[in-house]
PDB file of C-alpha atoms in Angstrom:
ATOM      1  CA  MET A  14       0.000   0.000   0.000  1.00 53.00           C
ATOM      2  CA  GLN A  15       2.802   2.381   0.942  1.00 61.00           C
ATOM      3  CA  MET A  16       4.537   1.585  -2.326  1.00 66.00           C
ATOM      4  CA  GLU A  17       1.420   2.409  -4.324  1.00 68.00           C
ATOM      5  CA  TYR A  18       1.171   5.900  -2.754  1.00 64.00           C
ATOM      6  CA  GLU A  19       4.856   6.501  -3.356  1.00 71.00           C
ATOM      7  CA  ASP A  20       4.381   5.628  -7.011  1.00 73.00           C
ATOM      8  CA  ARG A  21       1.308   7.816  -7.461  1.00 79.00           C
ATOM      9  CA  ALA A  22       2.673  10.849  -5.583  1.00 78.00           C
ATOM     10  CA  PRO A  23       5.107  12.008  -8.295  1.00 79.00           C
ATOM     11  CA  ALA A  24       2.428  11.585 -10.968  1.00 80.00           C
ATOM     12  CA  TRP A  25      -0.037  13.606  -8.889  1.00 82.00           C
ATOM     13  CA  GLU A  26       2.603  16.262  -8.253  1.00 83.00           C
ATOM     14  CA  GLU A  27       3.394  16.475 -11.973  1.00 84.00           C
ATOM     15  CA  ALA A  28      -0.316  16.775 -12.810  1.00 84.00           C
ATOM     16  CA  GLU A  29      -0.726  19.597 -10.280  1.00 85.00           C
ATOM     17  CA  LYS A  30       2.317  21.400 -11.666  1.00 84.00           C
ATOM     18  CA  SER A  31       1.036  21.164 -15.220  1.00 84.00           C
ATOM     19  CA  LYS A  32      -2.405  22.373 -14.073  1.00 82.00           C
ATOM     20  CA  HIS A  33      -0.886  25.410 -12.370  1.00 78.00           C
ATOM     21  CA  THR A  34       1.417  26.083 -15.307  1.00 79.00           C
ATOM     22  CA  ALA A  35      -1.512  25.987 -17.730  1.00 75.00           C
ATOM     23  CA  ARG A  36      -3.533  28.255 -15.469  1.00 76.00           C
ATOM     24  CA  PHE A  37      -0.619  30.690 -15.132  1.00 74.00           C
ATOM     25  CA  TRP A  38      -0.181  30.763 -18.916  1.00 71.00           C
ATOM     26  CA  TYR A  39      -3.918  31.359 -19.379  1.00 72.00           C
ATOM     27  CA  ASP A  40      -3.935  34.125 -16.742  1.00 76.00           C
ATOM     28  CA  SER A  41      -0.877  35.797 -18.267  1.00 80.00           C
ATOM     29  CA  LYS A  42      -2.478  35.616 -21.713  1.00 80.00           C
ATOM     30  CA  LEU A  43      -5.634  37.227 -20.307  1.00 82.00           C
ATOM     31  CA  TYR A  44      -3.538  39.889 -18.618  1.00 83.00           C
ATOM     32  CA  GLU A  45      -1.755  40.688 -21.885  1.00 85.00           C
ATOM     33  CA  THR A  46      -5.069  40.938 -23.728  1.00 87.00           C
ATOM     34  CA  MET A  47      -6.592  43.061 -20.998  1.00 88.00           C
ATOM     35  CA  SER A  48      -3.593  45.402 -20.881  1.00 88.00           C
ATOM     36  CA  CYS A  49      -3.807  45.748 -24.663  1.00 90.00           C
ATOM     37  CA  PHE A  50      -7.480  46.749 -24.367  1.00 92.00           C
ATOM     38  CA  ILE A  51      -6.664  49.164 -21.560  1.00 92.00           C
ATOM     39  CA  ALA A  52      -3.940  50.783 -23.672  1.00 93.00           C
ATOM     40  CA  LYS A  53      -6.336  51.127 -26.611  1.00 94.00           C
ATOM     41  CA  GLU A  54      -8.991  52.608 -24.319  1.00 95.00           C
ATOM     42  CA  GLU A  55      -6.535  55.170 -22.948  1.00 95.00           C
ATOM     43  CA  GLN A  56      -5.405  56.058 -26.458  1.00 96.00           C
ATOM     44  CA  MET A  57      -8.996  56.490 -27.651  1.00 97.00           C
ATOM     45  CA  ARG A  58      -9.821  58.592 -24.597  1.00 96.00           C
ATOM     46  CA  ALA A  59      -6.801  60.843 -25.205  1.00 97.00           C
ATOM     47  CA  GLN A  60      -7.742  61.259 -28.862  1.00 97.00           C
ATOM     48  CA  ALA A  61     -11.350  62.069 -27.972  1.00 97.00           C
ATOM     49  CA  GLU A  62     -10.197  64.579 -25.366  1.00 97.00           C
ATOM     50  CA  ALA A  63      -7.852  66.254 -27.864  1.00 97.00           C
ATOM     51  CA  LYS A  64     -10.659  66.398 -30.412  1.00 97.00           C
ATOM     52  CA  MET A  65     -13.001  67.939 -27.847  1.00 97.00           C
ATOM     53  CA  VAL A  66     -10.412  70.543 -26.824  1.00 97.00           C
ATOM     54  CA  LYS A  67      -9.919  71.427 -30.486  1.00 97.00           C
ATOM     55  CA  LYS A  68     -13.681  71.819 -31.018  1.00 97.00           C
ATOM     56  CA  ILE A  69     -13.999  74.006 -27.925  1.00 97.00           C
ATOM     57  CA  ALA A  70     -11.110  76.216 -29.070  1.00 97.00           C
ATOM     58  CA  LEU A  71     -12.688  76.543 -32.516  1.00 97.00           C
ATOM     59  CA  ALA A  72     -16.069  77.451 -30.992  1.00 97.00           C
ATOM     60  CA  LYS A  73     -14.427  80.087 -28.756  1.00 97.00           C
ATOM     61  CA  HIS A  74     -12.585  81.538 -31.734  1.00 97.00           C
ATOM     62  CA  ARG A  75     -15.779  81.734 -33.808  1.00 97.00           C
ATOM     63  CA  SER A  76     -17.716  83.327 -30.973  1.00 97.00           C
ATOM     64  CA  GLU A  77     -14.969  85.930 -30.510  1.00 97.00           C
ATOM     65  CA  GLU A  78     -15.077  86.707 -34.232  1.00 97.00           C
ATOM     66  CA  LYS A  79     -18.864  87.084 -34.146  1.00 97.00           C
ATOM     67  CA  ARG A  80     -18.680  89.196 -30.998  1.00 97.00           C
ATOM     68  CA  SER A  81     -16.130  91.548 -32.528  1.00 97.00           C
ATOM     69  CA  ALA A  82     -18.137  91.768 -35.792  1.00 97.00           C
ATOM     70  CA  THR A  83     -21.274  92.606 -33.800  1.00 97.00           C
ATOM     71  CA  GLU A  84     -19.393  95.220 -31.798  1.00 97.00           C
ATOM     72  CA  ALA A  85     -18.041  96.797 -35.009  1.00 97.00           C
ATOM     73  CA  ARG A  86     -21.530  96.854 -36.556  1.00 97.00           C
ATOM     74  CA  LYS A  87     -22.936  98.426 -33.400  1.00 97.00           C
ATOM     75  CA  ASN A  88     -20.241 101.124 -33.486  1.00 96.00           C
ATOM     76  CA  GLN A  89     -20.974 101.819 -37.166  1.00 97.00           C
ATOM     77  CA  ASP A  90     -24.711 102.101 -36.445  1.00 96.00           C
ATOM     78  CA  THR A  91     -23.993 104.459 -33.555  1.00 96.00           C
ATOM     79  CA  GLU A  92     -21.775 106.655 -35.739  1.00 96.00           C
ATOM     80  CA  ARG A  93     -24.376 106.674 -38.543  1.00 96.00           C
ATOM     81  CA  THR A  94     -27.128 107.610 -36.099  1.00 95.00           C
ATOM     82  CA  PHE A  95     -24.961 110.349 -34.592  1.00 94.00           C
ATOM     83  CA  ALA A  96     -24.166 111.693 -38.081  1.00 94.00           C
ATOM     84  CA  GLN A  97     -27.867 111.688 -39.025  1.00 94.00           C
ATOM     85  CA  ALA A  98     -28.802 113.488 -35.811  1.00 93.00           C
ATOM     86  CA  LYS A  99     -26.082 116.065 -36.460  1.00 92.00           C
ATOM     87  CA  TYR A 100     -27.336 116.570 -40.042  1.00 92.00           C
ATOM     88  CA  ILE A 101     -30.947 116.968 -38.859  1.00 91.00           C
ATOM     89  CA  CYS A 102     -29.896 119.521 -36.239  1.00 90.00           C
ATOM     90  CA  ARG A 103     -27.959 121.478 -38.844  1.00 90.00           C
ATOM     91  CA  THR A 104     -30.648 121.484 -41.521  1.00 88.00           C
ATOM     92  CA  GLY A 105     -33.608 121.685 -39.231  1.00 73.00           C
TER      93      GLY A 105
END
């Protein structure tokens, strides 16, 4: 009986080692895949953030242009109105 256990012990130990080795390989493969997905996610997030920053900057630039154009038009209207009032006062 003792001899039988002694014969089966190395086989059992080898089976356990191969099981753990296979599991470690599988886990490391999963880790590599997961880290690849994480890297892609971070890259996509950075690209989306850069795109958003660019859109915001463009929107700010356009709004500043429109604001300055509106201000210039308002100043022109004010000058025209002032000139008309001055002409009316002069001519009666």
